[in-house]
Amino acid sequence: MKKSYLTIVARILVKEQHRDFVKAELLKLLDVTRAEEGNISYDLNQDNDNPNFFIFHEKWVNRELWQKHMGNKYLAHYLKVTEGKVDEFILNEMTETVN
């Protein structure tokens, strides 16, 4: 039987004048998050037509370990330094469909 994982899709629309700063902060999250317990994948994508639009596609062993990630100090730092620089943040918690 295939195991069902938690998938997170985070959509981030940044203010154009802050794009480079926010992108640099998002990139800082990659290696530390990928090293976390329970993380299977953590990928950042930037839209080809709208460079102000980013998507994180994440896969976690379970919701509890993802919630632990959400409480980490480096994520709190990201939220603090990017406050007011993001127009929209939409997060979707999804369950992988199992056949």
Coordinates of N, CA and C in Angstrom, one line a residue:
M1 N 0.8 -1.2 0.0 CA 0.0 0.0 0.0 C 0.9 1.2 0.0
K2 N 0.5 2.2 -0.8 CA 1.3 3.4 -1.0 C 1.0 4.3 0.2
K3 N 2.0 4.9 0.8 CA 1.9 5.8 1.9 C 1.4 7.2 1.4
S4 N 0.5 7.8 2.1 CA 0.0 9.1 1.8 C 0.7 10.2 2.6
Y5 N 1.3 11.2 1.8 CA 2.0 12.3 2.4 C 1.3 13.6 2.4
L6 N 1.7 14.5 3.2 CA 1.1 15.9 3.2 C 1.8 16.7 2.2
T7 N 1.1 17.3 1.3 CA 1.6 18.2 0.3 C 1.2 19.6 0.6
I8 N 2.1 20.5 0.6 CA 1.9 22.0 0.8 C 2.2 22.7 -0.4
V9 N 1.3 23.6 -0.8 CA 1.5 24.5 -1.9 C 1.3 25.9 -1.3
A10 N 2.4 26.7 -1.4 CA 2.3 28.0 -0.8 C 2.6 29.0 -2.0
R11 N 1.6 29.8 -2.2 CA 1.6 30.8 -3.3 C 1.9 32.2 -2.7
I12 N 3.0 32.8 -3.3 CA 3.5 34.1 -2.7 C 3.6 35.1 -3.8
L13 N 2.8 36.2 -3.7 CA 2.9 37.3 -4.6 C 3.6 38.5 -3.9
V14 N 4.8 38.8 -4.4 CA 5.5 39.9 -3.7 C 5.4 41.2 -4.4
K15 N 5.6 42.3 -3.6 CA 5.6 43.6 -4.2 C 6.8 43.8 -5.1
E16 N 6.6 44.3 -6.3 CA 7.7 44.3 -7.3 C 8.9 45.0 -6.8
Q17 N 8.8 46.1 -6.0 CA 10.0 46.8 -5.6 C 10.8 46.0 -4.5
H18 N 10.2 44.9 -4.0 CA 10.8 44.1 -3.0 C 11.2 42.7 -3.5
R19 N 10.9 42.4 -4.8 CA 11.1 41.1 -5.3 C 12.5 40.5 -5.0
D20 N 13.5 41.2 -5.3 CA 14.9 40.6 -5.1 C 15.2 40.3 -3.7
F21 N 14.7 41.2 -2.8 CA 15.0 40.9 -1.3 C 14.2 39.7 -0.9
V22 N 12.9 39.6 -1.2 CA 12.1 38.5 -0.8 C 12.6 37.2 -1.4
K23 N 13.0 37.3 -2.7 CA 13.5 36.0 -3.3 C 14.7 35.5 -2.6
A24 N 15.6 36.5 -2.2 CA 16.8 36.1 -1.5 C 16.5 35.4 -0.1
E25 N 15.5 35.9 0.5 CA 15.0 35.4 1.8 C 14.4 34.0 1.6
L26 N 13.6 33.9 0.5 CA 13.0 32.6 0.2 C 14.1 31.5 0.0
L27 N 15.1 31.9 -0.8 CA 16.2 31.0 -1.1 C 16.9 30.5 0.2
K28 N 17.0 31.3 1.2 CA 17.7 31.0 2.4 C 16.9 29.8 3.1
L29 N 15.6 29.7 2.9 CA 14.8 28.6 3.5 C 15.1 27.2 2.9
L30 N 15.6 27.1 1.7 CA 15.7 25.9 1.1 C 16.5 24.8 1.8
D31 N 17.8 25.1 2.0 CA 18.7 24.0 2.6 C 18.3 23.7 4.0
V32 N 17.9 24.7 4.8 CA 17.6 24.4 6.2 C 16.3 23.6 6.3
T33 N 15.4 23.9 5.4 CA 14.1 23.1 5.5 C 14.3 21.7 4.9
R34 N 15.1 21.6 3.9 CA 15.3 20.2 3.3 C 16.0 19.3 4.3
A35 N 16.7 19.9 5.2 CA 17.4 19.1 6.2 C 16.5 18.7 7.4
E36 N 15.3 19.2 7.5 CA 14.5 19.0 8.6 C 13.9 17.6 8.6
E37 N 13.7 17.1 9.8 CA 13.0 15.8 10.0 C 11.6 15.8 9.3
G38 N 11.3 14.8 8.5 CA 10.0 14.7 7.9 C 9.9 15.4 6.6
N39 N 10.9 16.2 6.2 CA 10.8 16.8 4.9 C 11.2 15.8 3.8
I40 N 10.3 15.7 2.8 CA 10.6 14.8 1.6 C 11.1 15.7 0.4
S41 N 10.5 16.8 0.2 CA 10.9 17.7 -0.8 C 10.4 19.1 -0.5
Y42 N 11.2 20.1 -0.9 CA 10.9 21.5 -0.6 C 11.4 22.3 -1.8
D43 N 10.6 22.7 -2.8 CA 11.0 23.3 -4.0 C 10.4 24.7 -4.2
L44 N 11.2 25.6 -4.6 CA 10.7 27.0 -4.9 C 10.7 27.2 -6.4
N45 N 9.6 27.7 -6.9 CA 9.5 28.1 -8.3 C 9.1 29.5 -8.5
Q46 N 9.6 30.1 -9.5 CA 9.3 31.5 -9.8 C 8.6 31.5 -11.2
D47 N 7.5 32.2 -11.3 CA 6.7 32.3 -12.5 C 7.5 32.9 -13.7
N48 N 7.4 32.3 -14.9 CA 8.1 32.9 -16.0 C 7.5 34.1 -16.6
D49 N 6.2 34.3 -16.4 CA 5.6 35.5 -16.9 C 5.4 36.6 -15.9
N50 N 5.4 36.2 -14.7 CA 5.2 37.2 -13.6 C 6.3 36.9 -12.5
P51 N 7.4 37.6 -12.6 CA 8.5 37.3 -11.7 C 8.3 37.6 -10.3
N52 N 7.2 38.2 -10.0 CA 6.8 38.6 -8.6 C 6.0 37.4 -7.9
F53 N 5.8 36.4 -8.7 CA 4.9 35.3 -8.2 C 5.8 34.0 -8.0
F54 N 5.8 33.5 -6.7 CA 6.6 32.3 -6.3 C 5.6 31.2 -5.8
I55 N 6.0 30.0 -6.0 CA 5.3 28.9 -5.4 C 6.3 28.0 -4.7
F56 N 6.0 27.6 -3.5 CA 6.7 26.5 -2.8 C 5.8 25.3 -3.0
H57 N 6.5 24.2 -3.4 CA 5.8 22.9 -3.4 C 6.6 22.0 -2.4
E58 N 5.9 21.6 -1.4 CA 6.5 20.9 -0.3 C 5.9 19.5 -0.1
K59 N 6.6 18.6 0.3 CA 6.1 17.3 0.7 C 6.7 16.9 2.0
W60 N 5.8 16.5 2.9 CA 6.1 16.1 4.3 C 5.6 14.7 4.6
V61 N 6.3 14.1 5.5 CA 5.9 12.7 6.0 C 4.5 12.8 6.7
N62 N 4.3 13.9 7.4 CA 3.0 14.1 8.1 C 2.8 15.5 8.5
R63 N 1.6 15.9 8.9 CA 1.2 17.2 9.3 C 2.0 17.7 10.5
E64 N 2.2 16.8 11.5 CA 2.8 17.1 12.7 C 4.3 17.6 12.5
L65 N 5.0 17.0 11.6 CA 6.4 17.4 11.3 C 6.4 18.7 10.5
W66 N 5.3 18.9 9.6 CA 5.2 20.2 8.9 C 4.9 21.3 9.9
Q67 N 4.1 21.0 10.9 CA 3.7 22.1 11.9 C 5.0 22.4 12.7
K68 N 5.8 21.4 13.0 CA 7.1 21.7 13.7 C 7.9 22.7 12.8
H69 N 8.0 22.4 11.5 CA 8.7 23.3 10.6 C 8.1 24.7 10.7
M70 N 6.8 24.8 10.7 CA 6.2 26.2 10.8 C 6.6 27.0 12.0
G71 N 7.0 26.3 13.0 CA 7.4 27.0 14.3 C 8.9 27.3 14.4
N72 N 9.7 27.0 13.3 CA 11.1 27.2 13.4 C 11.5 28.6 13.4
K73 N 12.7 28.9 14.0 CA 13.1 30.3 14.1 C 13.5 30.9 12.7
Y74 N 14.0 30.2 11.8 CA 14.3 30.8 10.5 C 13.1 31.1 9.7
L75 N 12.0 30.4 9.9 CA 10.8 30.8 9.2 C 10.2 32.0 9.9
A76 N 10.3 32.1 11.2 CA 9.8 33.3 11.9 C 10.7 34.5 11.5
H77 N 11.9 34.3 11.3 CA 12.8 35.4 10.8 C 12.3 35.9 9.4
Y78 N 12.1 34.9 8.5 CA 11.6 35.2 7.2 C 10.3 36.1 7.2
L79 N 9.4 35.7 8.1 CA 8.1 36.4 8.2 C 8.3 37.8 8.7
K80 N 9.3 38.0 9.6 CA 9.5 39.3 10.2 C 10.2 40.2 9.2
V81 N 11.2 39.7 8.5 CA 11.9 40.6 7.6 C 11.2 40.9 6.3
T82 N 10.2 40.1 5.9 CA 9.4 40.3 4.7 C 8.0 40.9 5.0
E83 N 7.8 41.2 6.2 CA 6.5 41.9 6.6 C 6.3 43.1 5.8
G84 N 5.1 43.3 5.1 CA 4.8 44.4 4.3 C 5.4 44.4 2.9
K85 N 6.1 43.4 2.6 CA 6.8 43.2 1.3 C 6.0 42.2 0.4
V86 N 5.0 41.5 0.9 CA 4.3 40.5 0.2 C 2.8 41.0 0.1
D87 N 2.3 40.9 -1.2 CA 0.9 41.3 -1.4 C 0.0 40.2 -1.1
E88 N 0.4 39.0 -1.3 CA -0.6 37.9 -1.1 C 0.2 36.6 -0.8
F89 N -0.4 35.9 0.2 CA 0.2 34.6 0.6 C -1.0 33.6 0.8
I90 N -1.0 32.6 0.0 CA -2.1 31.6 0.0 C -1.4 30.2 0.2
L91 N -1.9 29.5 1.2 CA -1.3 28.2 1.6 C -2.4 27.2 1.5
N92 N -2.1 26.1 0.8 CA -3.0 25.0 0.6 C -2.3 23.7 1.2
E93 N -3.0 23.1 2.2 CA -2.6 21.8 2.7 C -3.4 20.7 1.9
M94 N -2.6 19.8 1.3 CA -3.2 18.8 0.5 C -2.8 17.4 0.8
T95 N -3.6 16.5 0.5 CA -3.2 15.1 0.7 C -3.0 14.4 -0.6
E96 N -1.9 13.8 -0.8 CA -1.6 13.1 -2.0 C -2.7 12.0 -2.3
T97 N -3.2 12.0 -3.5 CA -4.2 11.0 -3.9 C -3.6 9.7 -4.1
V98 N -4.1 8.7 -3.5 CA -3.5 7.3 -3.5 C -4.4 6.5 -4.4
N99 N -3.7 5.7 -5.3 CA -4.5 4.7 -6.2 C -4.4 3.4 -5.5

